[in-house]
Coordinates of C-alpha atoms and ligand atoms in Angstrom, one line a residue:
X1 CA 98.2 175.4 71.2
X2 CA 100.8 172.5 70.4
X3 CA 98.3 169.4 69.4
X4 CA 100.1 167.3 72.0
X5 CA 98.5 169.5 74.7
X6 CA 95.1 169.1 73.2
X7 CA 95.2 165.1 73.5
X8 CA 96.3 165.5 76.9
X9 CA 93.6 168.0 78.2
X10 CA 91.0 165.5 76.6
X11 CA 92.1 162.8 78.8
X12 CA 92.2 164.7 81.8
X13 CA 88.9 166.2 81.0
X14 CA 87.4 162.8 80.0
X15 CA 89.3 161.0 82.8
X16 CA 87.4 163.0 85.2
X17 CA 84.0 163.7 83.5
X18 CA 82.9 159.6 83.0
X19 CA 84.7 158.6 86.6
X20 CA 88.3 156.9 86.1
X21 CA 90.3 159.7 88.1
X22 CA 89.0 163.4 90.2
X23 CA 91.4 165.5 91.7
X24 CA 92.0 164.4 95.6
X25 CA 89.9 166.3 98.5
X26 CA 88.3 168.4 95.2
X27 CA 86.0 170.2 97.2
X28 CA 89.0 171.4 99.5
X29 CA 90.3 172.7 96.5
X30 CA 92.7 169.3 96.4
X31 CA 96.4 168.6 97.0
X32 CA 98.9 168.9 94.3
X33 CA 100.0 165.9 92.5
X34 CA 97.4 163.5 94.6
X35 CA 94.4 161.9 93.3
X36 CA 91.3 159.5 93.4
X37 CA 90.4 156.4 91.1
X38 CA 86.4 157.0 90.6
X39 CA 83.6 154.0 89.8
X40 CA 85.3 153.2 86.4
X41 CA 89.4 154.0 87.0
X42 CA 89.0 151.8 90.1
X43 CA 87.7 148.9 88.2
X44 CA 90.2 149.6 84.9
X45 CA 93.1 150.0 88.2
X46 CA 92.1 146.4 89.4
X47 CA 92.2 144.6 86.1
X48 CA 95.8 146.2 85.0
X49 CA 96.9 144.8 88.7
X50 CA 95.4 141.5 87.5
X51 CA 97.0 141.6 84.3
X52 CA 100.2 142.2 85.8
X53 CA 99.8 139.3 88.7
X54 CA 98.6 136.9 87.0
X55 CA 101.9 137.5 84.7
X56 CA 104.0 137.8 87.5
X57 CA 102.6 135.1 89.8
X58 CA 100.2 132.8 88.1
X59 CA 102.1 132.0 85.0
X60 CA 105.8 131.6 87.0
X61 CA 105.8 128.5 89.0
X62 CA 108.5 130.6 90.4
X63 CA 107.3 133.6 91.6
X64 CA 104.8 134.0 94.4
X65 CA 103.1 137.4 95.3
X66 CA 103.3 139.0 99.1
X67 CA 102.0 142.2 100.9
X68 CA 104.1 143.8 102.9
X69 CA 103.5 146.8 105.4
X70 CA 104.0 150.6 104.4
X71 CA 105.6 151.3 107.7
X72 CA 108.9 149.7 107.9
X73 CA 111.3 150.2 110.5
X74 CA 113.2 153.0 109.9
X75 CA 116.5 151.9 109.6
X76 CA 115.8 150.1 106.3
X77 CA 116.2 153.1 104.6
X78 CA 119.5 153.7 106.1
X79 CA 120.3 150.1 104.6
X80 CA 118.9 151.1 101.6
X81 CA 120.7 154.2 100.9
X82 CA 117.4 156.0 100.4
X83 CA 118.1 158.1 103.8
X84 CA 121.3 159.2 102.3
X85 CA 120.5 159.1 98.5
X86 CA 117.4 159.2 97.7
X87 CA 117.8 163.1 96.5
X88 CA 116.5 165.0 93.6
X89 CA 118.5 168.2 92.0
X90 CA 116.5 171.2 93.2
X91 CA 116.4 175.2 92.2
X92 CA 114.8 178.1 92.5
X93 CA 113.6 181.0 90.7
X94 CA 114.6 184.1 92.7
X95 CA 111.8 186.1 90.5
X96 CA 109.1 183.8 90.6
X97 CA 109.8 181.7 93.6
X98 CA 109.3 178.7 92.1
X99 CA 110.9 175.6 92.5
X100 CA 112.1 173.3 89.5
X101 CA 113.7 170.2 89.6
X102 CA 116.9 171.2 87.9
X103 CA 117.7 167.8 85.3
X104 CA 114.3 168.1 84.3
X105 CA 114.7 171.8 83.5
X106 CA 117.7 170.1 81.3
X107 CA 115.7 167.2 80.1
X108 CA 112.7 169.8 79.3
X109 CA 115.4 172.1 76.8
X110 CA 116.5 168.5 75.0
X111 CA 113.2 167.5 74.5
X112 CA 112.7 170.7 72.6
X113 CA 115.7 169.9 70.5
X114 CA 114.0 166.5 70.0
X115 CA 110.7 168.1 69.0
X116 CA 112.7 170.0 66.2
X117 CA 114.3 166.9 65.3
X118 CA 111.0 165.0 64.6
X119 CA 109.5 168.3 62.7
X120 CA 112.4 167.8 60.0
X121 CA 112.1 163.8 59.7
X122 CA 108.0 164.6 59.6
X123 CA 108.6 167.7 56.6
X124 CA 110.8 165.6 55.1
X125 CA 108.3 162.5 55.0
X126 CA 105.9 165.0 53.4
X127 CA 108.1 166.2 50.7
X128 CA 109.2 162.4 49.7
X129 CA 106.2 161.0 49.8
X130 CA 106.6 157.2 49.4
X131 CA 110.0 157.5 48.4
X132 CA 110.7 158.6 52.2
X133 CA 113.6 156.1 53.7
X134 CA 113.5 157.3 57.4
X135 CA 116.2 155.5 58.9
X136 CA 118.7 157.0 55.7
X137 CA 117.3 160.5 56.3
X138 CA 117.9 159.7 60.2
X139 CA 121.8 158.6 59.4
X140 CA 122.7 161.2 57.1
X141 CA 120.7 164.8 57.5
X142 CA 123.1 167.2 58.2
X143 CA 120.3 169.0 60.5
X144 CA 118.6 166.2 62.8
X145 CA 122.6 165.1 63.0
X146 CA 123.3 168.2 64.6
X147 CA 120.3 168.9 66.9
X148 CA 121.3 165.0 68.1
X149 CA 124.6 165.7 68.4
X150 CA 123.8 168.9 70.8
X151 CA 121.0 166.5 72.4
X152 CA 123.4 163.8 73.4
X153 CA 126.3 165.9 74.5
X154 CA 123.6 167.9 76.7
X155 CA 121.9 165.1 78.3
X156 CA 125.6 163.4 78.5
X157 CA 127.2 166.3 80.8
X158 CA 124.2 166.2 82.9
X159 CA 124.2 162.4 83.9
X160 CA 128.1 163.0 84.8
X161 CA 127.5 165.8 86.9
X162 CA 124.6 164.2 88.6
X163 CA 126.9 161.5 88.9
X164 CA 130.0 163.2 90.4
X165 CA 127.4 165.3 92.8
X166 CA 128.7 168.2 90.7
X167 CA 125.7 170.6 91.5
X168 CA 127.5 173.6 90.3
X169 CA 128.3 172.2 86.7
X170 CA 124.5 171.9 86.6
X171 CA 123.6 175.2 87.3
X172 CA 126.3 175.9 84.7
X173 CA 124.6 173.8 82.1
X174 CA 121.3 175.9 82.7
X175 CA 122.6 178.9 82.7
X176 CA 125.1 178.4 79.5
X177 CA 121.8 177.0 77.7
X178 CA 120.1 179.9 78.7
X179 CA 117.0 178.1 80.3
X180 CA 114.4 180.2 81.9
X181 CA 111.6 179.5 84.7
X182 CA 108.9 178.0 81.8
X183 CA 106.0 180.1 83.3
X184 CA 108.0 184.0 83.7
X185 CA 111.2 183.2 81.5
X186 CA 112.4 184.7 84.7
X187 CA 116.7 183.3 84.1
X188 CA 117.4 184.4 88.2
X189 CA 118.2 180.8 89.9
X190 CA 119.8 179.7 92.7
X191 CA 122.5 177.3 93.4
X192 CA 121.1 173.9 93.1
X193 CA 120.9 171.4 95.8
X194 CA 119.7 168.3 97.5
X195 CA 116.4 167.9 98.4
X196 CA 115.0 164.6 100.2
X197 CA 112.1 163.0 98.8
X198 CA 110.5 160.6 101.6
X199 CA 108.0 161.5 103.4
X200 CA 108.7 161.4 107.5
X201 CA 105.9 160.5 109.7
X202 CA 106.1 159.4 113.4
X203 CA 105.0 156.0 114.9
X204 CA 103.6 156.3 118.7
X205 CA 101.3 157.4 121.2
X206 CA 103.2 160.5 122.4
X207 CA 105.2 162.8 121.2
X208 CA 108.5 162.0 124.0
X209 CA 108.4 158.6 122.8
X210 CA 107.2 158.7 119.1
X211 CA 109.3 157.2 116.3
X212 CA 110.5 158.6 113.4
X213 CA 108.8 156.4 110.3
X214 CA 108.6 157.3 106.8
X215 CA 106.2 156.7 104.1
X216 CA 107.8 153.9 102.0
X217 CA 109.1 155.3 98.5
X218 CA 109.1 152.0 96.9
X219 CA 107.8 148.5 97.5
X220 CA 110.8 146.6 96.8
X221 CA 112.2 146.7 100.5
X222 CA 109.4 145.2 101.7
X223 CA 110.4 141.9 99.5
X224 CA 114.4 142.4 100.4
X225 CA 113.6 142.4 104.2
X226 CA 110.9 139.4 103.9
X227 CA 113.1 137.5 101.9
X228 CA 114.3 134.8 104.4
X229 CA 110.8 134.6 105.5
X230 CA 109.3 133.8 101.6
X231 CA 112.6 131.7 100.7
X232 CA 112.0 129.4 103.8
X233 CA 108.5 129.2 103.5
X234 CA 108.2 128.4 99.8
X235 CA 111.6 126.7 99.9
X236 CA 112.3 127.5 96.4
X237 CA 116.0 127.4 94.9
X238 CA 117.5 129.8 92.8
X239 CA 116.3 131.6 90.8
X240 CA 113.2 132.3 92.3
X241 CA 110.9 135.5 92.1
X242 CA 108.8 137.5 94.9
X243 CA 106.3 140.1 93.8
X244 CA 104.3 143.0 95.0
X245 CA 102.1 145.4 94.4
X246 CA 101.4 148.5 96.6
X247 CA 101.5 152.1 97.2
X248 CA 104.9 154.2 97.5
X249 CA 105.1 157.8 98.5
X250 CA 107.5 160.7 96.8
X251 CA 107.8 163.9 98.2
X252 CA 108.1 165.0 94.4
X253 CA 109.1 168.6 93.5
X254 CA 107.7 168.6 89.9
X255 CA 104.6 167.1 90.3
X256 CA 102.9 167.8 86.7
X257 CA 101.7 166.0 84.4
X258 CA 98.3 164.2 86.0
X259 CA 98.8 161.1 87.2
X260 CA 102.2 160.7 85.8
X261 CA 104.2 161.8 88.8
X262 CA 102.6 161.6 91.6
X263 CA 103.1 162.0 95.5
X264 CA 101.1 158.7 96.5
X265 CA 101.4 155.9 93.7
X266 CA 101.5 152.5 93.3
X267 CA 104.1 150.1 91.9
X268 CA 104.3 146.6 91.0
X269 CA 107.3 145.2 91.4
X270 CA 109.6 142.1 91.4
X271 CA 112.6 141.3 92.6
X272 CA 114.5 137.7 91.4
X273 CA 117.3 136.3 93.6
X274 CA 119.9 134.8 91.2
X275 CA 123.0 133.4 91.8
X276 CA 126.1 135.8 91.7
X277 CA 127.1 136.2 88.1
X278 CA 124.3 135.2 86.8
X279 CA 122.4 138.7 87.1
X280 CA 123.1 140.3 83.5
X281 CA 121.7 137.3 81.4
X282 CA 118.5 137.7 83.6
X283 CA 118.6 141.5 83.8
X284 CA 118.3 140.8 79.4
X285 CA 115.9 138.5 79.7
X286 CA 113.7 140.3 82.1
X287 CA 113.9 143.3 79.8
X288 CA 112.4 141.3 77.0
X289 CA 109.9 139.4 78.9
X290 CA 108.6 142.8 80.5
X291 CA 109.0 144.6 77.0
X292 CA 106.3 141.5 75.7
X293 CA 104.1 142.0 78.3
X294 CA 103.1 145.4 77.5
X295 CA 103.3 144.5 73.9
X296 CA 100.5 142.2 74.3
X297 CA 98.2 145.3 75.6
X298 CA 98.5 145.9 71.6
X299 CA 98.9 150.0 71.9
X300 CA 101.1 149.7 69.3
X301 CA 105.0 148.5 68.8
X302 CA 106.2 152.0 67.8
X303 CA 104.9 153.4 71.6
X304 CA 107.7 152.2 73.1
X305 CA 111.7 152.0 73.3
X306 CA 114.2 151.2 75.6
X307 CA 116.5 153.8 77.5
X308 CA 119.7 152.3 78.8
X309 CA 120.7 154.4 82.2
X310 CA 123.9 155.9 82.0
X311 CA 124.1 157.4 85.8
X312 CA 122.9 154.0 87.6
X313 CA 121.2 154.3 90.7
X314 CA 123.4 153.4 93.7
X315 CA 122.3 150.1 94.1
X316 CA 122.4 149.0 90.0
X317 CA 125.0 147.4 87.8
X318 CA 123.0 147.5 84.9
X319 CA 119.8 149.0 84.7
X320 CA 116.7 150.5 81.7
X321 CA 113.6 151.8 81.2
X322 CA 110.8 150.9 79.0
X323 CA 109.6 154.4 78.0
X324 CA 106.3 155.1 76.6
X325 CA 105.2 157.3 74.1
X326 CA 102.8 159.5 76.4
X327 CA 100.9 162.7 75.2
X328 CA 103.6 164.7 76.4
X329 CA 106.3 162.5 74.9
X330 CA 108.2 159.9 75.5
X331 CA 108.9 159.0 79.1
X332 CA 109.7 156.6 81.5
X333 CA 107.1 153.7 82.6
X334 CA 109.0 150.8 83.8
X335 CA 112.4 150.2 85.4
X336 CA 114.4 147.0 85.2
X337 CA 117.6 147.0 87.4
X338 CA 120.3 144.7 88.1
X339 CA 120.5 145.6 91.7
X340 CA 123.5 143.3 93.0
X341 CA 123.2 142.3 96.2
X342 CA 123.3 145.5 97.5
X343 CA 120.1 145.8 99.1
X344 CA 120.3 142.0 100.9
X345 CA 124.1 142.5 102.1
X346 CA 122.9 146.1 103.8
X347 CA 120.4 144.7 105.1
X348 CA 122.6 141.9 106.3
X349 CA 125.3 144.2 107.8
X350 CA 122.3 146.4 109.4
X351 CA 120.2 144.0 110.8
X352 CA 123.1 142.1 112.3
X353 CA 121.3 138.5 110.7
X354 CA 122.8 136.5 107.7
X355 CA 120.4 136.6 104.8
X356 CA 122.1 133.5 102.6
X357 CA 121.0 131.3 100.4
X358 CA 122.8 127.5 100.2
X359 CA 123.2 126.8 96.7
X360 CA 123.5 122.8 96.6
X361 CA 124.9 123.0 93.2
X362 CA 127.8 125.7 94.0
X363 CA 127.8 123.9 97.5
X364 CA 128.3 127.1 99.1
X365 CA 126.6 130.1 101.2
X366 CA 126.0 133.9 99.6
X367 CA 123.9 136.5 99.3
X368 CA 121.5 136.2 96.4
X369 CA 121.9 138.7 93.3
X370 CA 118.5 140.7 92.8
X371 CA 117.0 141.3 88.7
X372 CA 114.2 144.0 89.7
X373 CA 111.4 145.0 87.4
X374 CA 109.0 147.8 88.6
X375 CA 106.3 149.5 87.2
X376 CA 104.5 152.2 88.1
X377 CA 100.7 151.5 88.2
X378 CA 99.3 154.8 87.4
X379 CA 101.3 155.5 84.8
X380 CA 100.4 152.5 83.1
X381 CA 97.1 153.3 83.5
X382 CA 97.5 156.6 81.8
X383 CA 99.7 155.0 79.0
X384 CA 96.8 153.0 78.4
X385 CA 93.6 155.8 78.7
X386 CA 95.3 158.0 77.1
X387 CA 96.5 155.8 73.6
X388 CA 92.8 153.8 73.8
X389 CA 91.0 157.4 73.8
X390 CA 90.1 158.4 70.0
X391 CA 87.7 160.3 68.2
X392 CA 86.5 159.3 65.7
X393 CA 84.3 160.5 62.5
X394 CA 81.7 157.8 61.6
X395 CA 80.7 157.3 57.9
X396 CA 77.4 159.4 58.3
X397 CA 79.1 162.3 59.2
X398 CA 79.0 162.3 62.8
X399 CA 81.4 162.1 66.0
X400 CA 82.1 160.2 68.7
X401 CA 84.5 159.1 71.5
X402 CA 85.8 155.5 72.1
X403 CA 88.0 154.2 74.5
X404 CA 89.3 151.5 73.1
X405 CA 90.6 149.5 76.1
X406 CA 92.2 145.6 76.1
X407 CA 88.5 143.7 76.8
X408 CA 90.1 142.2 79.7
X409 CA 90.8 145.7 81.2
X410 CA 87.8 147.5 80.8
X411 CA 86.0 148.5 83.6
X412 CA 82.5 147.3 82.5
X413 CA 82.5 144.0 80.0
X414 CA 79.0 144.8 79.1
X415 CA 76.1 147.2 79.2
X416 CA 72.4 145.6 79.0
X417 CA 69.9 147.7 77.7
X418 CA 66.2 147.4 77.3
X419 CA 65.0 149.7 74.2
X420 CA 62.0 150.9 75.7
X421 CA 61.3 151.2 80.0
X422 CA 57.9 149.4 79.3
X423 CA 56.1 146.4 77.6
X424 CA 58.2 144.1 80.2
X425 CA 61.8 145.0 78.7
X426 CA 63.1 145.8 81.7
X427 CA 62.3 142.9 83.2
X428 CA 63.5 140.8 80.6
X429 CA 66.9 142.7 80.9
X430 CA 67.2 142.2 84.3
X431 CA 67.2 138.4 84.1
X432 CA 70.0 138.9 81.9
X433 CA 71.7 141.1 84.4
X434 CA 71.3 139.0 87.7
X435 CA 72.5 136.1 85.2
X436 CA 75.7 137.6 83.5
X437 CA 77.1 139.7 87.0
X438 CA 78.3 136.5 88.6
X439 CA 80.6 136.2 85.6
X440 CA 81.4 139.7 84.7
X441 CA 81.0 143.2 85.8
X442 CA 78.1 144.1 83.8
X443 CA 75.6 147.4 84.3
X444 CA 72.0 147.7 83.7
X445 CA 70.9 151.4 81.9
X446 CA 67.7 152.3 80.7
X447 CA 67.5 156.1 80.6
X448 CA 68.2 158.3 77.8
X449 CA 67.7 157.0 74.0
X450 CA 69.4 154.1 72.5
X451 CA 72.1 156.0 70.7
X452 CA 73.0 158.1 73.7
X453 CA 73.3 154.9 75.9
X454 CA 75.4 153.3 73.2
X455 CA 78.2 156.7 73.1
X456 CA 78.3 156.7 76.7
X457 CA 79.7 152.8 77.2
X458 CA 81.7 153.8 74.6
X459 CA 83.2 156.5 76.1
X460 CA 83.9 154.4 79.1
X461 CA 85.1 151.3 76.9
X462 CA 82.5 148.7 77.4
X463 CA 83.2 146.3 75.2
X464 CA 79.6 145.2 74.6
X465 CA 76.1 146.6 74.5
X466 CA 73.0 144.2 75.2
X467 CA 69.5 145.4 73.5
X468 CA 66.3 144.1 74.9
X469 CA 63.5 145.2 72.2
X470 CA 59.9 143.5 71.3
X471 CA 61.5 140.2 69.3
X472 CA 63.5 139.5 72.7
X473 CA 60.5 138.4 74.5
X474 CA 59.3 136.6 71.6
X475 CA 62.2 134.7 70.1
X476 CA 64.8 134.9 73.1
X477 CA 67.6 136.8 71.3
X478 CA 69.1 139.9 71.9
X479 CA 71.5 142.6 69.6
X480 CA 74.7 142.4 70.6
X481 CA 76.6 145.8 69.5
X482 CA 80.5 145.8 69.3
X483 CA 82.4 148.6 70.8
X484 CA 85.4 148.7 68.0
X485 CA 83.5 148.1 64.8
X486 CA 79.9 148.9 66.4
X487 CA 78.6 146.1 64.5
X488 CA 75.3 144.5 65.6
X489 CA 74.0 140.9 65.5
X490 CA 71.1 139.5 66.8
X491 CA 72.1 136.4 69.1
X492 CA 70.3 133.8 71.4
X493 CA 70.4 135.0 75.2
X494 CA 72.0 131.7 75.9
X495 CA 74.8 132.4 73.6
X496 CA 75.8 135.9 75.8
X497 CA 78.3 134.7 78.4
X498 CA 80.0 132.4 76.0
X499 CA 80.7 135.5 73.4
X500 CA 81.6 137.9 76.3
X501 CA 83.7 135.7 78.0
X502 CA 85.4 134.7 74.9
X503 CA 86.7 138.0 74.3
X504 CA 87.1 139.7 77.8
X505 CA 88.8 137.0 79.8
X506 CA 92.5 137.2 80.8
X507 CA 93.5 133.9 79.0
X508 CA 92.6 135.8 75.7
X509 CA 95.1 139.1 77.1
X510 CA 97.8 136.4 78.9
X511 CA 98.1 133.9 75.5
X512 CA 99.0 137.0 73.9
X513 CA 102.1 137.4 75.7
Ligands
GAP1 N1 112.3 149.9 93.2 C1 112.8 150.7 92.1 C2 112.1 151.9 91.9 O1 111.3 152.4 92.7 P1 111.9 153.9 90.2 O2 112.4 154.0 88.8 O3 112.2 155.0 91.1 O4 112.4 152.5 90.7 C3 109.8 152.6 89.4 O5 110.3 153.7 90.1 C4 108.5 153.0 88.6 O6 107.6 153.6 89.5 C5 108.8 154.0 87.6 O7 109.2 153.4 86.3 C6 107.4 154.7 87.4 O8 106.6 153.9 86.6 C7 106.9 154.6 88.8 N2 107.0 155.9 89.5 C8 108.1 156.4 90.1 N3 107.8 157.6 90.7 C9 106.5 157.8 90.4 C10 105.7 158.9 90.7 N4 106.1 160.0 91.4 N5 104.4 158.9 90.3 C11 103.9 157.8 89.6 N6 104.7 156.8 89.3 C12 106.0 156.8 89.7

């Protein structure tokens, strides 16, 4: 088994054995592609939505935050194109009865390419030693120049088909690249077509007079349609930013790949109104300002890269994704979008009510250019679990599992932990407890030995373990064990929530950015 499908089963597994993610309605057997945040993935969800506000919102005198509905009135996604658009390539195994989505079928077969590509830059690195010059080997190696070659031109035929709706040409490109159904190798497939992803649900008490609804698939309408109300409100000028975080809903057809794609998400997004011709310097800024951000999280500079879109969505004159270097490969986790202002002039022409903006230094009336950034939530989360989850082998031989979260994200900031359930430990812990929870989420364990206690908040990624032994009741100090280096030192009880707060609090993560 490829090593890359190891890492990935030990986060799932570990994801669901210390309570960060289950599979949805488990004991119904669950639904594909939908799941449930436990004790622990709740608590590590809220803080990346923190991290991501108080970015967005706090720190942006110009940005404020809103919470919109997820039932909108239908025809906003007319206006929005979505009704019309918002499609995914579809086809189907005759053999196996499966259904693929057919540019990730293509995607999948360049990938492999890409794999072969990085096995001769990594045998090469081997045979070089430290003589290896990557970026020369890249430039010049008559083999990883052809497999990119084949890549490119690939990946390149299928964004123009996409883009000229040429479904057939698709199902060309598979069948010329001889790609089969990845579970039979079954190569019987149907024509590909157009499949729909929003969910439809219906709004009313009967079903003569119910009306048609659907599940929104992104948060950002929810800011287009309330921008008159936030702009008025806040009576900001241009540029100004309006933020959001919230579930979306995809009616996704490939739905591997844990909580990567799912069919209930969240996003976070923003959207900043700009004047007209002003969109592309923001659209470049906004890429690097969301590019530092997750930078900050420290997972490691090499984990991520930009991907400039060649088909643009409908609604984009420019548009990229941050990609992350996930377990399975590199993939999409955040889109930024010059989005005109084609979402606030459909809405305009739809709704039938101006939405302008009077710019007192044009001294004239228009409809506001958007810069969007949007990323999903879930997927950062897994970006994060999975790079923070190691193994490690300590100096005396033996294992264990860390999860070396950002402090400000992890679920618990500190475990407190009397050595012994007797000789008044407990109590003395406790104090500590009902103390430090007003500041922090902190837990209070006593079963199980010391060593035990100490691999299990490491396996969640508490950053701190508290010991209560014999001297505590004596001389008022504690041992405070590290998570990263597991280093011990014996400190005063009164010293805890300045050392904790030190490390774990947002302004640490924020200044970083
Ligand atoms: N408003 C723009 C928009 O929705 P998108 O690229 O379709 O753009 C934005 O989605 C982000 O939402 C993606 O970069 C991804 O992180 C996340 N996302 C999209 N579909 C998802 C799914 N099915 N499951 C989890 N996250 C998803």
């Amino acid at each position: 088994m490829a090593k890359q499908e190891d890492v990935f089963k030990k986060v799932v597994s570990h994801a669901k054995e210390y309570g960060f993610i289950f599979p949805s309605s488990e004991i119904y057997d669950g639904l594909s592609a939908i799941y449930d945040y436990g004790q622990n993935g709740a608590e590590l969800k809220n803080n990346i939505k923190q991290y991501w506000w108080k970015a967005m919102v706090q720190l942006n005198e110009n940005i404020v935050g809103i919470d919109s509905a997820i039932f909108m009135h239908p025809t906003i996604w007319k206006a929005s194109g979505h009704v019309d658009a918002f499609n995914d390539p579809l086809i189907d195994n005759k053999d196996s009865k499966k259904r693929f989505r057919a540019d990730v079928l293509v995607e999948d077969y360049c990938l492999k390419i890409e794999d072969k590509e990085n096995k001769e830059i990594e045998k090469a690195a081997k045979r070089f030693g430290d003589a290896f010059d990557k970026a020369e080997f890249v430039a010049t190696n008559p083999r990883v120049l052809e497999y990119r070659a084949k890549r490119e031109a690939i990946l390149s035929r299928l964004a123009k088909s996409l883009e000229k709706e040429d479904l057939a040409d698709v199902k060309a490109l598979i069948e010329e690249l001889e790609i089969a159904d990845p579970d039979t190798g079954s190569k019987n497939w149907t024509e590909v077509r157009q499949f729909n992803l929003m969910f439809g649900t219906k709004l009313g008490a009967s079903a003569d007079s119910a009306t048609d609804l659907y599940l929104r698939p992104e948060t950002a309408q929810g800011i287009f349609v309330n921008y008159l109300n936030v702009q008025k409100t806040s009576r900001h000028k241009l540029p100004f930013g309006i933020a959001q975080i919230g579930k979306a809903f995809r009616n996704e057809i490939v739905a591997r790949q844990f909580i990567f794609r799912m069919r209930e998400f969240e996003q976070m997004e923003m959207q900043y109104f700009v004047p007209p011709g002003t969109e592309l310097e923001f659209y470049e800024n906004w890429k690097k300002t969301r590019l530092n951000w997750h930078l900050a999280l420290g997972l490691g500079e090499d984990n991520y890269r930009f991907h400039d879109h060649e088909k643009l969505a409908h609604y984009a004159n420019a548009a990229a994704d941050i990609e992350f270097n996930f377990p399975f490969g590199f993939k999409e986790l955040e889109g930024i979008h010059s989005r005109t202002d084609f979402d606030l002039s459909a809405h305009e022409k739809h709704s039938g009510r101006k939405i302008q903006y009077f710019d007192p230094e044009r001294n004239e009336n228009y409809v506001p250019y958007v810069v969007e950034t949007s990323v999903g939530l879930d997927r950062l989360f897994l970006a994060i679990f999975s790079t923070c989850l190691k193994d490690e082998v300590l100096e005396d031989g033996s294992e264990r599992t860390v999860l070396s979260l950002p402090p400000a994200l992890a679920p618990v900031k500190a475990a407190i932990l009397p050595l012994v359930k007797k000789d008044g430990l407990p109590e003395f812990a406790d104090k500590i407890f009902n103390d430090l929870k007003f500041d922090f989420n902190v837990i209070f364990e006593e079963k199980d030995s010391i060593g035990k206690r100490y691999r299990r908040q490491d396996a969640i990624g508490t950053p701190f373990c508290i010991t209560v032994d014999h001297d505590s009741l004596n001389d008022n100090t504690v041992t405070l064990r590290y998570r990263d280096t597991m280093e011990q030192e014996r400190v005063p009880v009164s010293e805890l929530r300045r050392i904790i707060d030190e490390k774990v609090n947002f302004r640490t993560l924020l200044s970083k950015i």
